[in-house]
CSV table of C-alpha atoms and ligand atoms in Angstrom, one decimal:
chain,number,residue,atom,x,y,z
B,751,MET,CA,26.8,-6.2,-9.3
B,752,PRO,CA,25.5,-9.4,-10.9
B,753,ARG,CA,21.9,-9.3,-11.7
B,754,LEU,CA,19.1,-11.2,-9.1
B,755,ASN,CA,16.3,-13.0,-10.0
B,756,VAL,CA,13.9,-11.8,-7.9
B,757,LEU,CA,10.0,-13.1,-7.0
B,758,PHE,CA,7.2,-10.9,-5.9
B,759,VAL,CA,4.4,-12.6,-4.3
B,760,VAL,CA,1.8,-9.9,-3.7
B,761,SER,CA,-1.9,-10.0,-3.8
B,762,GLU,CA,-2.5,-6.9,-5.4
B,763,CYS,CA,-0.3,-5.7,-7.9
B,764,VAL,CA,-1.5,-1.9,-10.0
B,765,PRO,CA,-2.2,-1.5,-12.9
B,766,PHE,CA,-4.8,-5.2,-12.2
B,767,ALA,CA,-5.9,-5.3,-8.5
B,768,LYS,CA,-6.0,-2.6,-6.0
B,769,THR,CA,-7.2,-2.3,-2.7
B,770,GLY,CA,-4.8,0.7,-0.7
B,771,GLY,CA,-0.2,1.5,-1.0
B,772,LEU,CA,0.7,-2.0,-0.9
B,773,ALA,CA,-0.5,-2.2,-4.8
B,774,ASP,CA,1.6,1.4,-5.8
B,775,VAL,CA,4.6,-0.8,-4.0
B,776,ALA,CA,3.7,-4.0,-6.2
B,777,GLY,CA,3.3,-2.3,-9.0
B,778,ALA,CA,6.4,-0.1,-9.4
B,779,LEU,CA,8.9,-1.3,-6.9
B,780,PRO,CA,9.4,-4.5,-9.7
B,781,ALA,CA,9.3,-2.2,-13.2
B,782,ALA,CA,12.5,0.3,-11.5
B,783,LEU,CA,14.3,-3.2,-10.1
B,784,ALA,CA,13.8,-4.5,-14.1
B,785,GLU,CA,15.3,-1.1,-15.1
B,786,ARG,CA,18.5,-1.8,-12.7
B,787,GLY,CA,19.0,-5.2,-14.9
B,788,HIS,CA,16.7,-7.2,-12.9
B,789,ASP,CA,15.2,-10.9,-13.4
B,790,VAL,CA,11.9,-10.2,-11.8
B,791,ARG,CA,8.8,-11.7,-12.2
B,792,VAL,CA,5.5,-10.6,-9.9
B,793,VAL,CA,3.0,-13.4,-8.9
B,794,LEU,CA,-0.8,-12.7,-7.8
B,795,PRO,CA,-4.2,-14.3,-8.3
B,796,ARG,CA,-6.2,-13.3,-11.0
B,797,TYR,CA,-9.4,-12.1,-9.2
B,798,ARG,CA,-12.0,-11.2,-11.3
B,799,VAL,CA,-11.1,-7.4,-11.3
B,800,THR,CA,-7.4,-7.9,-13.4
B,801,LYS,CA,-9.5,-10.2,-16.5
B,802,LYS,CA,-10.1,-6.5,-18.4
B,803,HIS,CA,-6.4,-7.1,-18.4
B,804,PRO,CA,-5.6,-9.8,-21.5
B,805,ALA,CA,-3.2,-11.9,-20.5
B,806,ARG,CA,-1.6,-14.9,-22.6
B,807,MET,CA,-2.2,-18.7,-20.7
B,808,LEU,CA,0.6,-20.5,-20.6
B,809,ASP,CA,0.7,-24.7,-21.0
B,810,HIS,CA,1.9,-25.5,-17.5
B,811,VAL,CA,-1.0,-27.0,-15.0
B,812,LEU,CA,-0.6,-24.9,-12.1
B,813,THR,CA,-0.2,-28.8,-8.7
B,814,VAL,CA,-0.4,-27.1,-4.9
B,815,PRO,CA,-1.3,-28.9,-2.7
B,816,VAL,CA,-4.4,-27.0,-0.2
B,817,SER,CA,-5.4,-29.2,2.1
B,818,PHE,CA,-6.1,-32.4,2.4
B,819,GLY,CA,-5.3,-33.2,-1.2
B,820,PRO,CA,-3.7,-30.7,-4.5
B,821,VAL,CA,-6.2,-27.8,-6.1
B,822,PHE,CA,-5.5,-27.7,-9.6
B,823,GLY,CA,-4.9,-24.4,-11.3
B,824,GLY,CA,-3.5,-21.8,-14.2
B,825,VAL,CA,-1.1,-20.0,-15.3
B,826,SER,CA,-1.2,-16.7,-17.3
B,827,GLU,CA,1.5,-14.3,-18.3
B,828,THR,CA,1.8,-10.7,-19.2
B,829,THR,CA,4.2,-8.1,-18.3
B,830,LEU,CA,4.2,-4.6,-15.7
B,831,PRO,CA,2.6,-1.8,-18.3
B,832,GLY,CA,6.1,-0.7,-19.9
B,833,SER,CA,8.4,-2.9,-18.2
B,834,ARG,CA,10.4,-6.1,-18.8
B,835,ALA,CA,8.9,-7.5,-15.6
B,836,LYS,CA,7.1,-10.6,-15.8
B,837,VAL,CA,3.4,-11.0,-14.2
B,838,TYR,CA,2.1,-14.3,-13.8
B,839,PHE,CA,-1.7,-14.6,-12.3
B,840,LEU,CA,-2.5,-17.4,-10.9
B,841,GLU,CA,-6.2,-19.3,-11.9
B,842,HIS,CA,-8.0,-20.5,-10.3
B,843,ASP,CA,-11.7,-18.9,-10.4
B,844,ASN,CA,-13.7,-20.9,-7.0
B,845,LEU,CA,-10.9,-19.0,-6.0
B,846,PHE,CA,-10.4,-15.8,-6.9
B,847,ASP,CA,-13.1,-15.1,-9.3
B,848,ARG,CA,-15.4,-12.3,-7.1
B,849,GLY,CA,-16.2,-9.5,-6.4
B,850,GLY,CA,-13.9,-8.6,-3.9
B,851,ILE,CA,-10.2,-8.8,-3.7
B,852,TYR,CA,-10.2,-9.6,0.8
B,853,GLY,CA,-13.7,-10.1,0.8
B,854,ASP,CA,-17.3,-8.3,-0.2
B,855,SER,CA,-20.4,-6.8,1.5
B,856,ASN,CA,-20.3,-9.2,4.1
B,857,GLY,CA,-17.2,-8.7,5.6
B,858,ASP,CA,-14.0,-11.3,4.9
B,859,PHE,CA,-14.0,-14.3,2.0
B,860,GLY,CA,-14.7,-16.7,4.7
B,861,ASP,CA,-11.8,-19.0,2.8
B,862,ASN,CA,-9.1,-16.4,3.1
B,863,LEU,CA,-6.9,-19.0,4.7
B,864,ALA,CA,-7.2,-21.2,1.2
B,865,ARG,CA,-7.0,-18.7,-1.4
B,866,TYR,CA,-3.4,-16.9,0.1
B,867,THR,CA,-2.3,-20.6,0.9
B,868,PHE,CA,-3.2,-21.4,-3.2
B,869,LEU,CA,-0.8,-18.4,-4.0
B,870,SER,CA,1.9,-18.2,-1.8
B,871,ARG,CA,2.0,-22.2,-2.1
B,872,GLY,CA,1.6,-21.9,-5.9
B,873,ALA,CA,4.7,-19.5,-6.3
B,874,LEU,CA,6.3,-21.5,-5.1
B,875,GLU,CA,5.5,-24.5,-7.0
B,876,LEU,CA,5.2,-22.1,-9.9
B,877,CYS,CA,9.3,-21.5,-10.2
B,878,LYS,CA,9.9,-25.0,-10.3
B,879,LEU,CA,7.4,-25.0,-13.2
B,880,LEU,CA,9.4,-22.3,-15.0
B,881,ASN,CA,12.5,-23.4,-13.8
B,882,PHE,CA,13.4,-20.3,-12.1
B,883,GLU,CA,15.5,-19.9,-9.0
B,884,PRO,CA,15.5,-17.1,-7.2
B,885,ASP,CA,18.0,-14.9,-5.2
B,886,VAL,CA,14.7,-13.3,-3.0
B,887,VAL,CA,10.6,-13.9,-2.6
B,888,HIS,CA,10.3,-11.1,-2.0
B,889,VAL,CA,6.5,-11.5,0.5
B,890,GLN,CA,4.7,-7.8,1.4
B,891,ASP,CA,2.2,-8.1,4.4
B,892,TRP,CA,0.1,-11.2,5.6
B,893,PRO,CA,-1.2,-13.0,3.0
B,894,THR,CA,1.6,-13.8,1.5
B,895,SER,CA,3.6,-14.3,4.9
B,896,LEU,CA,3.1,-17.9,4.5
B,897,VAL,CA,5.9,-18.1,1.6
B,898,PRO,CA,8.9,-17.1,4.0
B,899,VAL,CA,7.2,-20.4,6.3
B,900,TYR,CA,7.4,-22.5,3.7
B,901,LEU,CA,10.7,-21.7,2.4
B,902,ASN,CA,12.3,-22.5,6.0
B,903,THR,CA,10.0,-25.5,5.4
B,904,LEU,CA,8.7,-27.8,3.3
B,905,TYR,CA,10.9,-26.2,0.7
B,906,ARG,CA,14.5,-25.8,2.8
B,907,HIS,CA,15.6,-29.3,1.2
B,908,GLU,CA,14.9,-27.9,-2.9
B,909,PRO,CA,16.7,-26.1,-4.7
B,910,LEU,CA,13.7,-22.6,-3.8
B,911,GLY,CA,15.2,-23.3,0.1
B,912,ARG,CA,18.4,-21.4,-0.8
B,913,ALA,CA,16.3,-18.2,-1.9
B,914,ALA,CA,16.7,-16.1,1.1
B,915,SER,CA,12.8,-13.7,2.0
B,916,VAL,CA,12.0,-10.3,2.2
B,917,LEU,CA,8.6,-9.5,4.1
B,918,THR,CA,8.1,-5.7,3.7
B,919,VAL,CA,5.4,-4.9,6.4
B,920,HIS,CA,2.6,-1.8,5.2
B,921,ASN,CA,1.0,-2.8,8.1
B,922,LEU,CA,1.0,-4.4,11.3
B,923,ALA,CA,-2.9,-4.2,12.3
B,924,TYR,CA,-3.5,-6.7,9.6
B,925,GLN,CA,-2.2,-9.8,10.9
B,926,GLY,CA,-4.2,-13.1,9.1
B,927,TRP,CA,-5.6,-14.8,12.3
B,928,PHE,CA,-7.7,-17.9,11.6
B,929,ASN,CA,-8.8,-20.9,14.1
B,930,LYS,CA,-5.7,-23.7,14.6
B,931,SER,CA,-8.9,-26.3,12.7
B,932,GLU,CA,-7.4,-24.6,9.6
B,933,LEU,CA,-4.3,-25.8,9.5
B,934,HIS,CA,-4.5,-28.2,7.8
B,935,VAL,CA,-5.4,-25.8,4.7
B,936,THR,CA,-1.8,-24.3,4.6
B,937,GLY,CA,0.0,-28.2,4.6
B,938,LEU,CA,2.2,-27.4,7.4
B,939,GLY,CA,2.3,-29.8,10.1
B,940,TRP,CA,2.0,-28.9,13.9
B,941,ASP,CA,5.7,-28.5,15.1
B,942,THR,CA,5.0,-25.1,12.7
B,943,TYR,CA,2.2,-24.1,14.0
B,944,LEU,CA,3.4,-24.3,17.9
B,945,LYS,CA,7.2,-24.0,18.0
B,946,GLY,CA,7.5,-22.5,14.2
B,947,GLY,CA,5.7,-19.1,15.0
B,948,LEU,CA,1.9,-19.8,13.9
B,949,GLU,CA,0.5,-19.9,16.8
B,950,ARG,CA,-0.6,-16.6,18.6
B,951,ARG,CA,-3.3,-16.7,21.7
B,952,ASP,CA,-4.0,-20.4,21.2
B,953,THR,CA,-4.7,-19.1,16.9
B,954,ILE,CA,-3.3,-19.2,13.9
B,955,ASN,CA,-1.3,-15.6,12.8
B,956,VAL,CA,-0.3,-16.0,9.5
B,957,LEU,CA,2.1,-12.2,9.6
B,958,GLN,CA,3.3,-13.9,13.2
B,959,GLY,CA,4.9,-16.1,10.6
B,960,GLY,CA,5.9,-14.3,8.4
B,961,LEU,CA,7.9,-12.2,11.1
B,962,VAL,CA,9.6,-14.9,12.3
B,963,HIS,CA,10.9,-17.1,9.1
B,964,ALA,CA,11.6,-14.6,7.2
B,965,THR,CA,15.3,-13.5,6.5
B,966,ILE,CA,15.1,-9.1,6.7
B,967,VAL,CA,11.8,-8.0,8.6
B,968,ASN,CA,11.7,-4.1,6.6
B,969,THR,CA,9.2,-1.7,6.4
B,970,VAL,CA,7.6,1.3,4.5
B,971,SER,CA,9.0,4.2,6.4
B,972,PRO,CA,11.9,4.7,9.2
B,973,THR,CA,10.2,6.6,11.5
B,974,TYR,CA,7.0,3.6,11.4
B,975,ALA,CA,10.3,0.8,12.1
B,976,THR,CA,10.7,2.7,15.3
B,977,GLU,CA,7.5,3.4,16.3
B,978,ILE,CA,6.0,-0.7,15.5
B,979,GLN,CA,9.3,-1.7,18.1
B,980,THR,CA,7.7,0.2,21.4
B,981,PRO,CA,4.7,-1.3,22.9
B,982,GLY,CA,2.3,1.7,21.6
B,983,GLY,CA,2.5,1.3,17.9
B,984,GLY,CA,3.3,-2.9,18.1
B,985,GLU,CA,0.3,-4.8,17.6
B,986,GLY,CA,1.7,-7.4,20.3
B,987,PHE,CA,4.7,-8.3,17.8
B,988,ASP,CA,7.1,-4.7,19.1
B,989,GLY,CA,9.2,-7.7,21.1
B,990,LEU,CA,9.7,-9.4,18.5
B,991,LEU,CA,10.9,-7.2,16.3
B,992,ARG,CA,13.1,-5.8,18.6
B,993,ALA,CA,14.5,-9.2,19.0
B,994,ARG,CA,14.9,-9.4,15.7
B,995,GLY,CA,17.1,-6.9,15.5
B,996,ASP,CA,16.5,-6.3,12.0
B,997,VAL,CA,13.2,-4.2,11.2
B,998,LEU,CA,14.6,-1.2,9.1
B,999,GLY,CA,12.1,1.5,7.2
B,1000,ILE,CA,12.3,2.0,3.7
B,1001,LEU,CA,10.8,4.9,2.2
B,1002,ASN,CA,8.4,4.4,-0.6
B,1003,GLY,CA,9.2,6.3,-3.9
B,1004,ILE,CA,6.1,7.0,-6.5
B,1005,ASP,CA,5.5,6.4,-9.2
B,1006,ASP,CA,6.0,9.2,-11.8
B,1007,THR,CA,4.4,7.8,-15.0
B,1008,ILE,CA,1.1,7.8,-13.1
B,1009,TRP,CA,1.0,10.9,-10.3
B,1010,ASN,CA,2.4,13.1,-12.3
B,1011,PRO,CA,1.5,16.3,-13.3
B,1012,GLU,CA,2.8,16.8,-16.6
B,1013,LEU,CA,1.7,13.6,-17.6
B,1014,ASP,CA,-1.4,12.6,-15.7
B,1015,LYS,CA,-4.5,11.5,-18.6
B,1016,HIS,CA,-6.5,12.2,-15.7
B,1017,ILE,CA,-6.4,16.0,-15.0
B,1018,ALA,CA,-8.0,18.9,-16.9
B,1019,ALA,CA,-4.8,20.3,-17.7
B,1020,PRO,CA,-1.6,19.4,-17.2
B,1021,PHE,CA,0.9,21.5,-15.4
B,1022,SER,CA,4.6,21.2,-13.2
B,1023,ALA,CA,6.9,24.0,-11.1
B,1024,HIS,CA,7.4,25.8,-14.3
B,1025,ASP,CA,4.6,26.3,-15.8
B,1026,LEU,CA,1.5,26.4,-12.6
B,1027,THR,CA,-1.3,27.6,-15.1
B,1028,GLY,CA,-3.3,24.4,-15.5
B,1029,LYS,CA,-3.7,24.0,-12.1
B,1030,ALA,CA,-6.2,26.6,-11.8
B,1031,ALA,CA,-7.4,24.6,-14.8
B,1032,CYS,CA,-7.7,21.4,-12.7
B,1033,LYS,CA,-9.6,23.4,-9.6
B,1034,ALA,CA,-12.0,25.2,-11.9
B,1035,ALA,CA,-13.1,21.4,-13.0
B,1036,LEU,CA,-13.1,19.8,-9.7
B,1037,GLN,CA,-15.4,22.5,-8.8
B,1038,ARG,CA,-17.7,21.5,-11.4
B,1039,GLU,CA,-17.9,18.4,-11.2
B,1040,MET,CA,-18.6,17.8,-7.4
B,1041,GLY,CA,-20.7,20.6,-8.1
B,1042,LEU,CA,-19.0,23.5,-5.7
B,1043,PRO,CA,-19.2,26.8,-6.9
B,1044,GLU,CA,-16.8,27.6,-9.1
B,1045,ARG,CA,-14.0,29.8,-6.8
B,1046,PRO,CA,-10.6,30.8,-7.9
B,1047,ASP,CA,-9.8,32.4,-4.4
B,1048,VAL,CA,-11.6,29.9,-1.9
B,1049,PRO,CA,-9.1,27.3,-0.9
B,1050,LEU,CA,-10.2,24.0,-1.4
B,1051,ILE,CA,-9.0,20.7,0.9
B,1052,GLY,CA,-9.2,17.2,-0.5
B,1053,MET,CA,-8.4,13.8,0.9
B,1054,VAL,CA,-8.4,11.1,-0.6
B,1055,SER,CA,-8.4,7.6,1.9
B,1056,ARG,CA,-10.2,4.7,3.5
B,1057,LEU,CA,-12.7,5.4,5.9
B,1058,VAL,CA,-11.6,3.4,8.5
B,1059,THR,CA,-10.6,4.8,11.8
B,1060,GLN,CA,-6.9,4.5,11.3
B,1061,LYS,CA,-6.9,7.9,9.3
B,1062,GLY,CA,-8.0,9.1,11.7
B,1063,ILE,CA,-11.9,9.5,9.9
B,1064,ASP,CA,-13.0,10.7,13.5
B,1065,ILE,CA,-10.9,13.4,15.1
B,1066,PHE,CA,-11.7,14.4,11.1
B,1067,ALA,CA,-15.4,13.9,11.4
B,1068,GLU,CA,-15.3,15.1,14.9
B,1069,SER,CA,-13.7,19.0,13.7
B,1070,LEU,CA,-16.0,19.4,10.5
B,1071,GLY,CA,-18.0,22.3,12.4
B,1072,ARG,CA,-14.8,24.0,12.9
B,1073,ILE,CA,-13.6,23.7,9.8
B,1074,LEU,CA,-16.7,24.3,7.5
B,1075,ALA,CA,-17.5,26.8,9.2
B,1076,GLU,CA,-14.7,29.1,7.5
B,1077,ASP,CA,-14.5,30.3,4.0
B,1078,VAL,CA,-13.3,27.0,2.5
B,1079,GLN,CA,-14.4,23.9,0.1
B,1080,VAL,CA,-13.9,19.8,1.4
B,1081,VAL,CA,-13.9,17.3,-0.7
B,1082,VAL,CA,-13.8,13.6,0.0
B,1083,LEU,CA,-13.2,10.5,-1.6
B,1084,GLY,CA,-13.1,7.1,0.4
B,1085,SER,CA,-14.4,3.9,1.6
B,1086,GLY,CA,-14.8,2.2,4.8
B,1087,GLU,CA,-16.8,2.1,7.6
B,1088,LYS,CA,-20.1,2.5,7.3
B,1089,TRP,CA,-20.7,5.3,10.1
B,1090,ALA,CA,-18.6,8.0,7.8
B,1091,GLU,CA,-19.9,7.2,4.5
B,1092,ASP,CA,-23.4,7.9,5.9
B,1093,LEU,CA,-21.9,11.5,7.6
B,1094,PHE,CA,-20.2,12.6,4.4
B,1095,LEU,CA,-23.1,11.6,2.1
B,1096,ARG,CA,-25.7,13.3,4.5
B,1097,LEU,CA,-22.8,16.3,4.2
B,1098,SER,CA,-22.7,16.3,0.8
B,1099,HIS,CA,-26.7,17.0,0.3
B,1100,SER,CA,-26.4,19.5,3.1
B,1101,THR,CA,-24.0,21.5,3.0
B,1102,PRO,CA,-22.7,23.8,-0.8
B,1103,HIS,CA,-19.2,23.9,0.6
B,1104,PHE,CA,-18.5,19.6,1.7
B,1105,ARG,CA,-18.7,16.9,-0.6
B,1106,ALA,CA,-18.3,13.5,-1.0
B,1107,TRP,CA,-17.9,10.9,-3.5
B,1108,ILE,CA,-18.2,7.3,-1.5
B,1109,GLY,CA,-16.5,4.1,-3.7
B,1110,MET,CA,-13.5,3.5,-5.2
B,1111,ASN,CA,-12.9,6.2,-8.1
B,1112,GLU,CA,-9.1,6.0,-9.6
B,1113,PRO,CA,-10.0,9.0,-12.4
B,1114,LEU,CA,-11.6,10.8,-9.2
B,1115,SER,CA,-8.1,10.4,-7.2
B,1116,HIS,CA,-6.4,11.9,-9.6
B,1117,LYS,CA,-8.8,15.4,-9.6
B,1118,ILE,CA,-8.9,15.6,-6.0
B,1119,GLU,CA,-4.5,15.6,-6.1
B,1120,ALA,CA,-4.3,17.9,-8.8
B,1121,GLY,CA,-7.3,20.1,-8.4
B,1122,ALA,CA,-6.9,20.8,-4.3
B,1123,ASP,CA,-4.5,23.8,-2.6
B,1124,LEU,CA,-4.6,21.5,0.4
B,1125,PHE,CA,-4.6,17.2,1.1
B,1126,LEU,CA,-5.9,15.5,4.6
B,1127,MET,CA,-4.3,13.1,6.1
B,1128,PRO,CA,-5.0,12.5,9.5
B,1129,SER,CA,-3.7,9.7,10.6
B,1130,ARG,CA,-3.4,7.8,13.8
B,1131,TYR,CA,-0.7,5.6,12.3
B,1132,GLU,CA,0.7,5.6,9.1
B,1133,PRO,CA,3.2,3.2,7.7
B,1134,CYS,CA,4.0,5.5,4.7
B,1135,GLY,CA,2.2,6.6,3.3
B,1136,LEU,CA,1.2,8.1,-1.3
B,1137,ASN,CA,-1.4,10.0,-0.7
B,1138,GLN,CA,0.9,13.5,0.9
B,1139,MET,CA,4.0,12.5,-1.2
B,1140,TYR,CA,0.9,12.2,-4.1
B,1141,SER,CA,-0.1,16.1,-3.1
B,1142,GLN,CA,2.8,17.3,-3.3
B,1143,ARG,CA,4.0,16.5,-6.7
B,1144,TYR,CA,1.1,18.5,-7.3
B,1145,GLY,CA,1.6,21.3,-5.3
B,1146,THR,CA,-1.1,20.1,-3.5
B,1147,LEU,CA,0.4,21.1,0.6
B,1148,PRO,CA,-0.6,18.2,2.7
B,1149,ILE,CA,-1.9,18.2,6.5
B,1150,VAL,CA,-0.9,16.2,7.9
B,1151,ARG,CA,-0.7,14.7,11.4
B,1152,ALA,CA,3.5,13.8,12.8
B,1153,VAL,CA,3.2,9.7,12.2
B,1154,GLY,CA,5.4,6.8,11.1
B,1155,GLY,CA,5.8,7.8,6.8
B,1156,LEU,CA,4.1,11.4,6.8
B,1157,ASP,CA,6.2,12.3,9.8
B,1158,ASP,CA,9.4,11.8,7.6
B,1159,THR,CA,7.4,13.0,4.3
B,1160,VAL,CA,6.0,16.8,5.0
B,1161,ASP,CA,9.1,18.9,5.7
B,1162,ASN,CA,7.1,21.4,8.5
B,1163,PHE,CA,5.8,24.9,7.0
B,1164,VAL,CA,7.9,23.9,4.0
B,1165,THR,CA,6.1,21.1,1.9
B,1166,GLY,CA,3.1,21.1,4.2
B,1167,PHE,CA,1.2,20.9,7.7
B,1168,LYS,CA,2.1,19.0,10.3
B,1169,PHE,CA,0.4,18.7,13.8
B,1170,GLU,CA,1.4,15.9,16.5
B,1171,GLU,CA,-1.7,14.9,18.4
B,1172,LEU,CA,-4.7,13.2,18.5
B,1173,SER,CA,-7.0,15.6,18.2
B,1174,SER,CA,-9.6,17.4,16.1
B,1175,ALA,CA,-8.4,20.2,18.9
B,1176,ALA,CA,-5.1,19.9,17.1
B,1177,LEU,CA,-6.5,18.8,13.4
B,1178,SER,CA,-8.6,21.7,13.4
B,1179,GLN,CA,-5.8,24.4,14.7
B,1180,CYS,CA,-3.3,22.9,11.6
B,1181,VAL,CA,-6.1,23.9,8.9
B,1182,GLU,CA,-6.8,27.0,9.9
B,1183,TRP,CA,-3.1,28.0,10.3
B,1184,ALA,CA,-2.7,26.5,6.8
B,1185,LEU,CA,-5.9,28.4,6.0
B,1186,HIS,CA,-4.6,31.7,7.0
B,1187,ALA,CA,-0.7,30.2,5.1
B,1188,TYR,CA,-3.0,30.5,1.6
B,1189,ARG,CA,-5.0,33.9,2.6
B,1190,ASP,CA,-2.4,36.3,3.9
B,1191,GLU,CA,1.4,34.6,2.6
B,1192,PRO,CA,1.1,33.7,-0.9
B,1193,ALA,CA,4.2,34.4,-1.7
B,1194,HIS,CA,4.9,31.5,1.4
B,1195,PHE,CA,2.6,29.1,0.0
B,1196,ARG,CA,3.4,29.8,-3.4
B,1197,ALA,CA,7.0,29.0,-2.0
B,1198,MET,CA,5.8,26.0,-0.9
B,1199,MET,CA,3.9,24.1,-3.6
B,1200,LEU,CA,7.3,24.9,-5.9
B,1201,ARG,CA,9.2,23.4,-3.1
B,1202,ALA,CA,6.6,20.1,-2.8
B,1203,MET,CA,6.7,19.7,-6.6
B,1204,LYS,CA,10.4,20.0,-7.2
B,1205,LYS,CA,10.9,17.3,-4.3
B,1206,PRO,CA,13.0,13.8,-5.0
B,1207,MET,CA,10.3,11.2,-4.6
B,1208,GLY,CA,10.8,8.2,-7.2
B,1209,TRP,CA,11.2,4.6,-7.0
B,1210,ASN,CA,15.2,5.1,-8.2
B,1211,HIS,CA,16.2,5.8,-4.7
B,1212,ALA,CA,14.2,3.1,-3.7
B,1213,ALA,CA,14.8,0.8,-5.4
B,1214,ARG,CA,18.8,1.2,-4.3
B,1215,GLN,CA,17.4,0.8,-1.2
B,1216,TYR,CA,16.1,-2.6,-1.9
B,1217,GLU,CA,18.6,-3.9,-3.4
B,1218,ALA,CA,21.2,-3.2,-1.1
B,1219,LEU,CA,18.6,-5.2,1.8
B,1220,PHE,CA,18.2,-8.7,-1.5
B,1221,ARG,CA,22.1,-8.1,-1.1
B,1222,LEU,CA,21.8,-8.2,2.3
B,1223,ALA,CA,19.0,-10.7,3.6
B,1224,MET,CA,21.0,-13.3,0.3
B,1225,ALA,CA,24.4,-13.6,3.0
B,1226,LYS,CA,22.4,-13.5,5.8
B,1227,ARG,CA,20.5,-16.9,4.8
B,1228,ARG,CA,23.7,-18.7,3.6
B,1229,GLY,CA,24.7,-17.7,6.4
B,1230,HIS,CA,22.0,-19.3,7.9
B,1231,LEU,CA,21.9,-22.9,5.3
B,1232,THR,CA,25.8,-23.3,6.1
B,1233,ASP,CA,25.5,-23.1,9.9
B,1234,GLY,CA,21.7,-25.7,9.5
K,2130,ADP,P1,-3.3,2.7,2.8
K,2130,ADP,O1,-2.3,1.9,1.4
K,2130,ADP,O2,-2.5,2.1,3.6
K,2130,ADP,O3,-4.5,3.0,2.0
K,2130,ADP,P2,-1.6,5.1,1.3
K,2130,ADP,O4,-1.6,6.9,1.3
K,2130,ADP,O5,-0.1,4.2,1.6
K,2130,ADP,O6,-3.0,4.2,2.1
K,2130,ADP,O7,-2.4,4.7,-0.2
K,2130,ADP,C1,-3.8,4.3,-0.5
K,2130,ADP,C2,-3.6,4.5,-2.1
K,2130,ADP,O8,-4.8,4.0,-2.4
K,2130,ADP,C3,-3.5,5.7,-2.7
K,2130,ADP,O9,-3.0,5.4,-4.0
K,2130,ADP,C4,-5.1,6.0,-2.5
K,2130,ADP,O10,-5.5,7.3,-3.6
K,2130,ADP,C5,-5.9,5.0,-3.2
K,2130,ADP,N1,-7.1,5.5,-2.9
K,2130,ADP,C6,-7.7,5.5,-1.3
K,2130,ADP,N2,-9.0,5.3,-1.5
K,2130,ADP,C7,-9.1,5.9,-2.6
K,2130,ADP,C8,-10.7,6.0,-3.4
K,2130,ADP,N3,-11.8,6.4,-2.9
K,2130,ADP,N4,-10.4,5.7,-4.7
K,2130,ADP,C9,-9.3,6.4,-5.5
K,2130,ADP,N5,-8.5,5.7,-4.6
K,2130,ADP,C10,-8.2,5.4,-3.4
C-alpha cells in the first residue's frame, strides 16, 4: 500500500496541551500512523503551556490572511515523543500566549474565531511553505472545522484543494458559535455563509461548516455515531448527519506507552495481569496521599472528570448520600462547574471517606486509575470516553452509564458494571451492585479485573481503521473533483 501524506490540524495534543480526550487522540493516532509508515504532520498553536517543550524555530514566516489584512506568525518544529510524526507549532503570542487554551476564568476568549482561523488557515499556508501536499487533512471538532470549508472554497483550485478532509467529531455539543459580524475574520464570503453551510439561526456555526464540507465525517464510537443521528442526541444536526449517510464510529484506542501499569512512572508500584501485588501498594499510596484511612479491605471508588453535566455530575452529587452511607472510600479529581467544585471541596472537609482534588493533575489521574478498585462514569452522553478504557487497563472496574462509547467498551459484569437510566437511583443501585461484587464475590471480581486488563485496547486497530477511512475519503474526493 502506498504511504499517505496526512496533515493533522488540532487544537490540543498530548503531551503539549490538553483539556480532554481529543488531546489524547491527537497525540496517539498520528504516532500510530507514522509507525505504519505514513508521512504524518501535526499542526497546533504554540500556547503558553506548550512552551516548556522545546521546539526548533524554522526560518519560515507564516503569512495568514485573518480579517482585513495578513497576520504574520512563526513556526517551530519538533516530533511527537518516541515517534517520527512531525509537530509544527504556529507561533503568535498575541493569539496564543495566554493562561488557557480556549478560555480562562472569565469564560471563552472573545477572539476565538480569529485564533482558530489563524490555526486552520495557517496550517494550509504552512503546507505550501513546506512543499507538503497532504492526501488527507484530518481535523477534529469545531476549532479546526474551517479547514474543510477552506479546501472547498479558497483553496479549491490550488494543488492543496485536491486533499480529502476527514472531520472527527469528539463532541457534537461544542459548535463554535460566532456573531455573523465577525465573518470577515475568516476571509470567507457571504455566499459561503449563506449557502455554504456556515449559517445557523442567523449566526456563524463553525462546526456546521465542517460537517457540510468535510469529505468524510466520523465520530469516536459506533453507538455515539448512531445516537447523534437521532433528534435526542443530534444537537440539531441529526438531519444533516442522516442526509450525509456516511457517519460511522471508530473507537479510540489508548496509548500503551502512557497508560500502562507496568511502565507508569506516576504510580507507586508497577503491576500487571500476571502479578497484581503492585496494585495494593498503589491503593495504599493513594489513600495516604488523599488523607484517607489506609485500609486494603475497603472498596475505593475513583472518578477523574470534567465536572460538567455531560459527565452526569449532577446525578452523582444526588447519589452521594446513599453511596457514602456504605463502607466505601470515594476520590474525585476534576474541575468544572463551580457548584460541583464547591460541593466536593466541602464534602472533602466534612466527610472522612470522601476526598476531592480540584484542578488538572495528570500524575494524580494515573494514581487514581491505578489505586482505585472501581471507577465511576455516569455520563449523560459520552462520545467515546477514555477513562473507562484506562481504568480497565489498570484493573479498576468501571461503573458506567450505558451510552455512547461507554456502552461499546464495557461488557456488563465481565469488564465493568453498567446502568441505563439517567437517575441517581439507577446510579446508586449500580454502585451498590459493584460493591456487593467486590465484597461478596471476590473470585468473580478478580476474574473481571484480569479480563479487563488483558483486553486489547491499543491504537493499532483504530489506526488501521483510520487508514481505510482516509483511503475512502481520497477516493471520494477524487470523484467529487472529477464531477466538478
Ligand atoms: P472528555 O474528553 O469528554 O473530557 P475523555 O474521557 O474522553 O473525556 O477524556 C478525558 C481525559 O482528560 C482523560 O485522559 C482524563 O484522564 C483527563 N482528565 C480529565 N480531568 C482531569 C483532571 N482534572 N486532571 C487530569 N486529567 C484529567
